[in-house]
């Protein structure tokens, strides 16, 4: 069974269908929680809502295949139930609904309906391949978890690594995984407080940052809020109370929007102005960050200009001409984009009645990418006016690059967390801009330039001045790296060469950590411990067994095989597998023979 399974039901709208205004409060998940108790499922046609949502966004979509996949999923999961007692099929149906509301294509919806069949039922990847073809199979396989009973603690890391590798080929794997987690989080109420907190924390740890990196704000808002609901129920309730009792709030926003429209018209800027409420989590974050005793929630409007990027600056001029801007609150995420697809201008002005008002300014295209990130090209297939998710894919490729060098799943997970860390700085080196984790140093920059530059780096200047290699860099710093092989660098003959171990104490980027570790691993074995090798050997056998669609319920046959092959114990056999002095395929063949024909 899905470890995250709670009680489920097909929820109402999981995401706003229209990109225009995003009434997060009205569509807040508490209300949805409330409403789903009264939600009457469509008994005669359980997929009616799903196919309608899908057709609304993609009018020529083939819903026959959606119905066929539902029928198979339903029959495979029949007899299984969620913690709440609901039939299990309510879960994949809700996950598919979330994907449909995001605007994903038919293949994604089919895979979402089937996403737990291979993991939790007797349906095999082969059968899936025969019924729905390679694309759906790849997507389902990408979200299928490794067996916890078999992998033990490495299961989580290995599962996430597998998912990331699968997403490298097809990013829709991650969209399904995020929708899956969103629905599981919404239905955690049937579980103990401890497991709710554990799952919510794990979500916040990796999946929310992943969602942010993929730029799918529409999904991230819902994930954020459901995490807050489980981790900080009191704060959530306080913000909910605050948001629902704001006399004059709507009138004020309508007044500001009207005046902004007028100001824009005077400046001849074509634009739509709409109130844009914040979601609960973002109110909570600002409240905590500012140390406020009451929820801090400034009124906010979005200006979506109908024209080229430069119109955003014209709109900014119009707004600043109408109301005085607050110093230090202007941010230009168009000229300096974040490390996801988000692009906008942000400013805060002193609005009517002397109240502060936040203003977001963007074009229609920026608006789409800001809401849907990598999902944009699926939602709007005909207007792919920008390379779909180019930034995300570069990032994903880099993660995939270093994952090949990480043998240990736990280490992989650590590096991923670090890479996803929210704080980032942009620095300039040798003519290029680099995004690095905050606190990064010239050594991080050197490894970003190339592994060789990193290994041979000797000195650095920051903004033209010589600085220690361990200096933390600030946003906008210009860095120059000097290495052993530079012609103009004179190296003292006795100066130590190559990377230093102490660098590991201050570097921040995964790239630098991996490269330095690799350097020392190569120089002096053993780079990984026996315990790691045992774990890896076990993981390798598990993977190989999966190729044969098999798993191991107990270690007894493996121990017997170790004995038969003349190894002193199971651990030694696993080390041999890890070091490839024993071929995993051969081991698995003998193992299967041993289990199938015990004599
Ligand atoms: Mn699931």
XYZ file of C-alpha atoms and ligand atoms in Angstrom:
600
model
C 0.000 0.000 0.000
C 1.082 3.558 -0.530
C 2.858 4.595 2.644
C 1.340 8.019 2.344
C -2.180 6.744 1.988
C -4.615 8.554 4.199
C -8.297 8.854 3.611
C -9.284 10.104 0.262
C -12.028 11.325 -1.915
C -12.117 13.006 -5.222
C -11.788 16.607 -4.187
C -13.405 19.528 -5.825
C -11.268 21.925 -7.767
C -7.732 21.455 -6.617
C -6.398 24.405 -8.519
C -7.935 27.453 -10.054
C -8.780 26.563 -13.611
C -8.355 30.108 -14.865
C -4.944 31.682 -14.778
C -6.359 35.191 -14.466
C -7.072 35.621 -10.801
C -6.087 33.051 -8.314
C -8.482 33.259 -5.385
C -6.403 31.053 -3.133
C -8.450 31.967 -0.107
C -11.770 31.048 -1.669
C -10.231 27.909 -3.036
C -8.264 27.251 0.125
C -7.822 23.687 0.975
C -9.581 23.973 4.360
C -12.688 24.860 2.461
C -12.069 22.020 0.115
C -11.559 19.743 3.108
C -14.891 20.901 4.419
C -16.550 20.617 1.067
C -15.332 17.156 0.281
C -17.279 15.684 3.163
C -20.362 16.850 1.379
C -18.939 16.089 -2.018
C -21.282 13.787 -3.837
C -19.291 11.619 -6.157
C -20.774 11.137 -9.538
C -21.946 7.574 -9.020
C -23.098 6.829 -12.510
C -19.935 8.248 -14.103
C -16.934 8.548 -11.791
C -14.682 10.062 -14.474
C -17.156 12.712 -15.680
C -15.527 15.568 -13.734
C -12.068 14.480 -14.821
C -12.875 14.234 -18.526
C -14.793 17.522 -18.413
C -11.866 19.349 -16.810
C -9.468 17.841 -19.325
C -11.660 18.688 -22.329
C -12.145 22.260 -21.107
C -8.433 22.874 -21.475
C -7.738 20.474 -24.355
C -10.916 20.317 -26.470
C -9.636 17.647 -28.868
C -8.300 15.317 -26.153
C -8.992 11.588 -26.486
C -11.019 10.747 -23.391
C -11.584 7.123 -24.433
C -8.086 6.214 -23.267
C -8.752 8.050 -19.981
C -11.841 5.891 -19.433
C -9.952 2.744 -20.346
C -7.167 3.494 -17.882
C -9.691 4.303 -15.163
C -11.416 0.972 -15.745
C -8.146 -0.924 -15.395
C -7.020 1.038 -12.334
C -10.418 0.566 -10.717
C -10.461 -3.175 -11.286
C -6.852 -3.614 -10.123
C -7.388 -1.602 -6.904
C -10.791 -3.153 -6.205
C -10.905 -4.443 -2.644
C -8.202 -2.012 -1.485
C -9.110 0.854 0.791
C -7.597 4.079 2.040
C -7.135 4.638 5.794
C -10.446 6.481 5.814
C -12.269 3.461 4.452
C -12.776 5.007 1.017
C -12.137 2.742 -1.983
C -8.506 3.121 -3.033
C -9.412 4.277 -6.560
C -10.535 7.640 -5.117
C -6.845 8.473 -4.679
C -5.537 7.967 -8.254
C -8.709 9.646 -9.503
C -8.003 12.720 -7.349
C -4.349 12.774 -8.478
C -5.452 12.661 -12.120
C -7.909 15.490 -11.378
C -5.082 17.669 -9.999
C -3.018 16.961 -13.153
C -6.014 17.788 -15.357
C -6.577 21.095 -13.572
C -2.929 21.963 -14.093
C -3.616 21.478 -17.796
C -1.429 18.421 -18.308
C -1.862 16.262 -21.420
C -3.813 13.007 -21.792
C -0.721 10.808 -21.301
C -0.099 12.382 -17.889
C -3.715 11.854 -16.851
C -3.659 8.218 -17.907
C -0.395 7.659 -16.019
C -1.802 9.452 -12.954
C -4.812 7.111 -12.905
C -2.486 4.111 -13.078
C 0.317 5.510 -10.902
C -0.146 3.106 -7.970
C -1.147 -0.023 -9.882
C 2.336 -1.428 -10.374
C 3.394 -0.628 -6.810
C 0.266 -1.840 -5.047
C -1.466 -4.381 -7.267
C -0.605 -7.418 -9.364
C -0.516 -5.280 -12.525
C 3.009 -5.459 -13.988
C 5.079 -2.990 -15.993
C 4.915 -5.455 -18.904
C 1.130 -5.508 -18.817
C 1.074 -1.724 -18.563
C 3.420 -1.477 -21.544
C 1.199 -3.776 -23.582
C -1.958 -1.840 -22.659
C -0.730 1.764 -22.809
C 2.702 1.886 -24.453
C 6.160 3.092 -23.467
C 5.381 6.699 -22.444
C 2.805 5.827 -19.799
C 5.021 2.973 -18.620
C 7.977 5.295 -18.167
C 5.862 7.735 -16.166
C 4.367 5.064 -13.892
C 7.709 3.372 -13.372
C 9.247 6.748 -12.468
C 6.856 7.262 -9.555
C 6.872 3.648 -8.357
C 8.617 3.428 -5.006
C 11.376 1.024 -4.140
C 10.396 -1.552 -1.626
C 10.975 -0.232 1.875
C 11.078 -3.707 3.376
C 13.891 -4.521 1.033
C 15.933 -1.333 0.883
C 15.495 -0.248 4.451
C 16.614 3.300 5.089
C 18.080 3.736 1.600
C 14.605 3.324 0.063
C 13.674 7.001 0.355
C 16.870 8.283 -1.221
C 16.907 5.611 -3.910
C 13.275 6.316 -4.751
C 13.874 10.039 -5.120
C 16.995 9.430 -7.161
C 15.124 7.066 -9.457
C 12.359 9.626 -9.861
C 14.837 12.397 -10.728
C 16.582 10.189 -13.277
C 13.199 9.339 -14.820
C 12.283 13.046 -14.814
C 15.471 13.764 -16.751
C 13.891 11.878 -19.634
C 10.373 13.116 -18.998
C 9.594 15.874 -16.530
C 5.951 14.761 -16.275
C 7.149 12.142 -13.763
C 7.689 14.918 -11.241
C 4.346 16.556 -11.966
C 2.544 13.278 -11.169
C 4.640 12.779 -8.044
C 3.809 16.272 -6.797
C 0.096 15.798 -7.467
C 0.279 12.435 -5.676
C 1.867 14.056 -2.642
C -0.591 16.935 -2.652
C -3.542 14.558 -2.477
C -1.903 12.390 0.166
C -1.192 15.499 2.238
C -4.791 16.616 1.945
C -5.979 13.298 3.252
C -3.605 12.887 6.179
C -6.278 13.552 8.804
C -6.898 9.847 9.326
C -3.318 9.394 10.514
C -1.579 9.955 13.827
C -0.170 13.431 14.580
C 3.361 11.995 14.534
C 3.073 10.522 11.072
C 1.327 13.649 9.812
C 4.246 15.750 11.025
C 6.773 13.335 9.544
C 5.148 13.324 6.110
C 4.606 17.087 6.130
C 8.252 17.678 7.066
C 9.479 15.331 4.344
C 7.284 17.170 1.844
C 8.686 20.519 2.889
C 12.190 19.121 2.730
C 12.394 17.949 -0.876
C 9.120 18.061 -2.794
C 8.125 21.673 -2.132
C 11.561 22.965 -3.227
C 11.390 20.682 -6.270
C 7.997 22.118 -7.152
C 9.395 25.615 -6.725
C 12.330 24.797 -8.965
C 9.968 23.472 -11.616
C 8.171 26.800 -11.368
C 4.704 25.312 -10.828
C 3.470 28.020 -8.447
C -0.153 26.936 -8.882
C 0.738 23.595 -7.311
C 3.287 24.940 -4.845
C 0.748 27.267 -3.191
C -1.511 24.318 -2.416
C 1.402 22.208 -1.154
C 2.639 25.092 1.015
C -0.751 25.580 2.612
C -1.367 21.924 3.323
C 2.097 21.630 4.904
C 1.332 24.642 7.110
C -2.004 23.092 8.077
C -0.296 19.934 9.343
C 2.845 21.442 10.872
C 1.419 24.651 12.351
C -2.289 24.006 12.878
C -2.661 26.929 15.313
C -0.996 29.445 13.001
C -3.064 28.108 10.145
C -6.265 28.635 12.102
C -5.184 32.153 13.122
C -4.452 33.147 9.519
C -7.682 31.554 8.360
C -9.568 33.607 10.949
C -7.721 36.780 9.909
C -8.331 36.275 6.191
C -12.036 35.661 6.690
C -12.566 38.749 8.864
C -11.162 41.790 7.125
C -13.827 44.480 6.957
C -13.452 46.718 3.922
C -10.644 44.639 2.429
C -12.366 43.770 -0.848
C -13.631 47.333 -1.302
C -10.151 48.686 -0.727
C -8.621 46.320 -3.306
C -11.341 47.240 -5.826
C -10.580 50.929 -5.249
C -6.812 50.434 -5.676
C -7.314 48.334 -8.814
C -9.591 50.977 -10.347
C -7.126 53.783 -9.656
C -4.240 51.696 -10.995
C -6.203 51.058 -14.227
C -6.733 54.778 -14.610
C -3.054 55.563 -14.053
C -2.054 52.912 -16.616
C -4.529 54.261 -19.162
C -3.098 57.757 -18.752
C 0.313 56.354 -19.560
C -1.151 54.421 -22.512
C -0.239 51.016 -21.114
C -2.677 48.213 -21.980
C -3.061 46.038 -18.920
C -5.401 43.931 -16.788
C -5.396 44.749 -13.080
C -6.703 42.214 -10.576
C -6.478 41.768 -6.804
C -4.091 38.985 -6.003
C -4.454 37.586 -2.501
C -1.519 35.838 -0.890
C -1.751 32.226 0.125
C -1.706 31.293 3.806
C 1.838 29.998 3.868
C 3.250 33.208 2.401
C 1.324 35.315 4.957
C 2.663 33.071 7.701
C 6.240 33.324 6.436
C 6.189 37.135 6.364
C 4.509 37.268 9.760
C 7.154 35.065 11.355
C 10.041 36.739 9.509
C 8.936 40.186 10.684
C 8.222 39.007 14.233
C 4.648 40.336 14.030
C 2.036 39.357 16.587
C -0.849 39.617 14.118
C -0.766 38.113 10.625
C 1.005 40.458 8.227
C -0.839 40.552 4.943
C -0.528 43.578 2.686
C -3.138 44.102 -0.013
C -1.710 43.028 -3.356
C -2.622 43.576 -6.989
C -1.306 42.056 -10.211
C -0.818 44.111 -13.372
C -0.672 41.903 -16.475
C 0.398 44.025 -19.438
C -0.671 43.263 -22.972
C 2.540 43.951 -24.852
C 6.286 43.314 -24.914
C 8.484 42.912 -21.823
C 9.429 46.599 -21.912
C 5.780 47.510 -21.229
C 6.321 46.183 -17.693
C 8.700 49.084 -17.030
C 6.222 51.546 -18.541
C 3.576 50.130 -16.197
C 5.994 50.448 -13.281
C 6.520 54.095 -14.198
C 2.761 54.675 -14.258
C 2.274 53.045 -10.835
C 5.212 54.867 -9.248
C 3.943 58.108 -10.785
C 0.562 57.585 -9.077
C 1.771 56.377 -5.660
C 5.081 56.859 -3.888
C 7.186 53.663 -3.915
C 8.578 52.302 -0.653
C 12.377 52.415 -0.799
C 14.129 49.072 -0.984
C 11.012 47.107 -1.933
C 11.474 47.126 -5.719
C 12.669 43.851 -7.226
C 13.330 43.156 -10.877
C 12.869 39.441 -11.539
C 12.704 40.170 -15.272
C 16.284 41.412 -15.609
C 17.489 39.042 -12.864
C 15.209 35.999 -12.939
C 15.045 33.600 -10.017
C 16.278 30.095 -10.621
C 12.868 28.965 -11.792
C 10.672 30.319 -14.569
C 9.328 33.149 -12.436
C 9.602 36.596 -14.032
C 7.908 39.740 -12.719
C 8.516 43.186 -11.321
C 7.687 43.592 -7.630
C 7.129 46.885 -5.907
C 5.398 48.224 -2.817
C 3.732 51.637 -2.880
C 2.000 53.908 -0.386
C -1.549 53.497 -1.679
C -4.843 55.229 -0.864
C -5.377 56.112 2.840
C -1.617 55.807 3.322
C -1.779 51.991 3.320
C 1.010 49.920 1.812
C 0.053 48.006 -1.337
C 2.142 45.398 -3.137
C 2.142 45.410 -6.930
C 3.244 42.604 -9.274
C 3.842 43.547 -12.913
C 4.310 41.006 -15.739
C 3.324 40.176 -19.316
C 0.737 37.517 -20.180
C 3.534 35.096 -21.130
C 5.413 35.724 -17.903
C 2.162 35.199 -16.063
C 1.641 31.760 -17.590
C 5.173 30.635 -16.854
C 4.953 32.040 -13.338
C 1.844 30.003 -12.647
C 2.571 26.767 -14.467
C 6.352 26.561 -14.899
C 7.300 23.366 -16.708
C 3.607 22.517 -17.047
C 3.084 25.609 -19.261
C 4.021 23.899 -22.512
C 1.450 21.162 -21.775
C -1.266 23.596 -20.793
C -0.671 25.907 -23.755
C 0.818 23.602 -26.417
C 0.094 26.018 -29.264
C 1.724 29.090 -27.805
C 5.099 27.657 -26.923
C 6.667 31.070 -27.455
C 9.555 30.372 -25.124
C 11.697 27.284 -24.773
C 9.600 25.142 -22.426
C 11.221 24.984 -19.055
C 14.706 25.488 -20.391
C 16.008 26.670 -17.032
C 14.537 23.765 -15.124
C 15.921 21.301 -17.563
C 19.442 22.719 -17.309
C 19.152 22.415 -13.567
C 17.833 18.864 -13.843
C 20.689 17.909 -16.171
C 23.196 19.199 -13.653
C 21.565 17.193 -10.862
C 21.632 14.138 -13.117
C 25.296 14.767 -13.825
C 26.342 14.642 -10.244
C 23.940 11.889 -9.294
C 26.004 9.565 -11.487
C 28.972 10.256 -9.246
C 27.083 9.639 -6.033
C 27.050 6.031 -5.078
C 25.240 6.542 -1.807
C 21.545 7.395 -1.884
C 21.703 9.294 1.419
C 24.523 11.442 0.082
C 22.539 12.025 -3.080
C 19.576 13.202 -1.027
C 21.807 15.536 0.992
C 23.257 17.072 -2.149
C 19.805 17.438 -3.657
C 18.537 19.212 -0.539
C 21.506 21.518 -0.615
C 21.001 22.235 -4.288
C 17.329 22.972 -3.736
C 18.034 25.251 -0.777
C 16.038 28.410 -1.103
C 18.829 30.944 -0.645
C 20.775 31.576 -3.830
C 23.296 34.159 -4.920
C 24.116 35.212 -8.446
C 27.793 35.912 -9.043
C 29.748 36.748 -12.157
C 32.937 35.002 -13.133
C 34.939 35.040 -16.343
C 32.101 36.633 -18.285
C 29.254 34.390 -17.118
C 26.617 34.534 -14.387
C 26.400 31.629 -11.949
C 23.607 30.747 -9.522
C 25.043 29.243 -6.359
C 23.737 28.341 -2.898
C 24.067 31.313 -0.547
C 27.313 31.226 1.413
C 29.190 29.865 -1.605
C 32.868 30.744 -1.937
C 35.388 31.314 -4.751
C 36.141 27.569 -4.623
C 32.480 26.862 -5.483
C 32.828 29.242 -8.425
C 36.045 27.552 -9.563
C 34.339 24.131 -9.646
C 31.412 25.687 -11.460
C 33.845 26.849 -14.185
C 35.228 23.318 -14.579
C 36.413 20.446 -12.374
C 39.992 21.148 -13.476
C 39.748 24.841 -12.552
C 38.442 23.758 -9.166
C 41.142 21.207 -8.499
C 43.861 23.637 -9.511
C 42.467 26.788 -7.988
C 45.037 28.818 -6.046
C 43.672 32.279 -5.423
C 40.747 34.523 -6.190
C 39.757 38.137 -6.394
C 36.308 39.374 -5.427
C 35.337 42.635 -7.117
C 38.966 43.134 -8.082
C 40.500 42.579 -4.638
C 42.422 39.512 -3.560
C 40.303 37.491 -1.087
C 40.627 34.222 0.842
C 39.261 31.193 -1.014
C 36.812 30.662 1.838
C 35.153 34.117 1.605
C 31.367 33.870 1.394
C 30.157 35.572 -1.780
C 27.398 38.134 -1.968
C 24.809 38.671 -4.669
C 26.370 40.442 -7.643
C 30.000 39.805 -6.710
C 32.439 39.588 -9.597
C 34.921 36.779 -9.049
C 38.147 35.944 -10.815
C 39.820 32.593 -10.248
C 43.552 31.987 -10.613
C 44.756 28.449 -11.084
C 48.057 26.627 -11.392
C 47.941 26.433 -15.139
C 47.287 30.119 -15.776
C 50.280 31.511 -17.682
C 50.485 34.696 -15.728
C 50.344 33.041 -12.331
C 53.646 32.338 -10.715
C 53.399 29.370 -8.427
C 55.810 28.951 -5.566
C 57.593 25.673 -6.141
C 56.676 24.335 -2.708
C 53.069 25.485 -2.673
C 50.623 22.606 -2.033
C 48.846 21.431 -5.189
C 45.381 20.150 -5.793
C 42.255 20.556 -3.723
C 42.548 20.644 0.056
C 40.481 18.611 2.429
C 39.635 21.723 4.440
C 37.765 23.098 1.434
C 35.048 20.586 2.273
C 34.496 22.618 5.428
C 33.301 25.705 3.558
C 32.153 24.851 0.016
C 28.379 24.990 -0.457
C 27.582 23.708 -3.944
C 26.968 20.040 -4.648
C 29.292 20.273 -7.618
C 32.267 21.360 -5.466
C 31.513 18.813 -2.747
C 31.283 15.976 -5.233
C 34.442 16.922 -7.069
C 36.543 17.341 -3.931
C 35.245 14.075 -2.511
C 35.992 12.348 -5.767
C 39.520 13.699 -5.800
C 40.232 12.216 -2.385
C 38.353 9.001 -3.126
C 40.563 8.442 -6.120
C 43.699 9.301 -4.205
C 43.200 7.119 -1.204
C 40.712 4.321 -0.981
C 38.565 3.417 0.780
C 36.250 6.210 -0.264
C 33.166 4.371 0.880
C 32.766 2.299 3.967
C 32.011 -1.420 4.140
C 28.558 -0.563 5.454
C 27.957 1.553 2.344
C 29.153 -1.268 0.122
C 26.821 -3.719 1.828
C 23.936 -1.337 1.289
C 24.891 -0.733 -2.324
C 25.277 -4.436 -2.998
C 21.824 -5.003 -1.559
C 20.395 -2.163 -3.632
C 22.024 -3.548 -6.773
C 20.477 -6.953 -6.220
C 17.128 -5.334 -5.554
C 17.353 -3.400 -8.813
C 18.378 -6.478 -10.740
C 15.500 -8.440 -9.249
C 13.127 -5.723 -10.390
C 14.252 -6.285 -13.959
C 12.842 -9.783 -13.553
C 9.775 -8.371 -11.793
C 10.784 -10.052 -8.593
C 11.384 -8.925 -5.064
C 12.687 -10.610 -1.972
C 10.338 -11.164 0.935
C 13.137 -12.398 3.199
C 16.889 -12.597 3.259
C 16.924 -16.362 3.848
C 17.441 -17.359 0.193
C 20.207 -14.759 -0.174
C 21.977 -16.102 2.910
C 21.684 -19.630 1.569
C 23.118 -18.536 -1.764
C 26.040 -16.789 -0.022
C 26.739 -20.042 1.776
C 26.463 -22.105 -1.400
C 28.839 -19.758 -3.224
C 31.352 -20.129 -0.415
C 31.111 -16.671 1.164
C 31.573 -16.488 4.943
C 28.410 -14.426 5.282
C 25.792 -12.466 3.374
C 27.574 -9.135 3.899
C 30.702 -10.370 2.128
C 28.615 -11.446 -0.848
C 26.978 -8.018 -0.975
C 30.374 -6.290 -0.921
C 31.475 -8.553 -3.776
C 28.394 -7.495 -5.742
C 29.105 -3.842 -5.043
C 32.697 -4.221 -6.219
C 31.485 -6.232 -9.202
C 33.746 -9.183 -8.448
C 30.393 -10.947 -8.532
C 27.979 -10.120 -11.349
C 24.566 -9.075 -10.024
C 22.809 -10.729 -12.976
C 24.457 -14.028 -12.172
C 23.557 -13.745 -8.495
C 19.946 -12.966 -9.302
C 19.625 -15.835 -11.747
C 20.912 -18.274 -9.155
C 18.710 -16.666 -6.545
C 15.587 -17.061 -8.661
C 16.506 -20.655 -9.406
C 17.001 -21.250 -5.699
C 13.618 -19.774 -4.769
C 11.689 -21.394 -7.619
C 13.334 -24.803 -7.260
C 14.380 -25.111 -3.638
C 16.025 -28.476 -4.171
Mn -0.233 7.498 -4.849
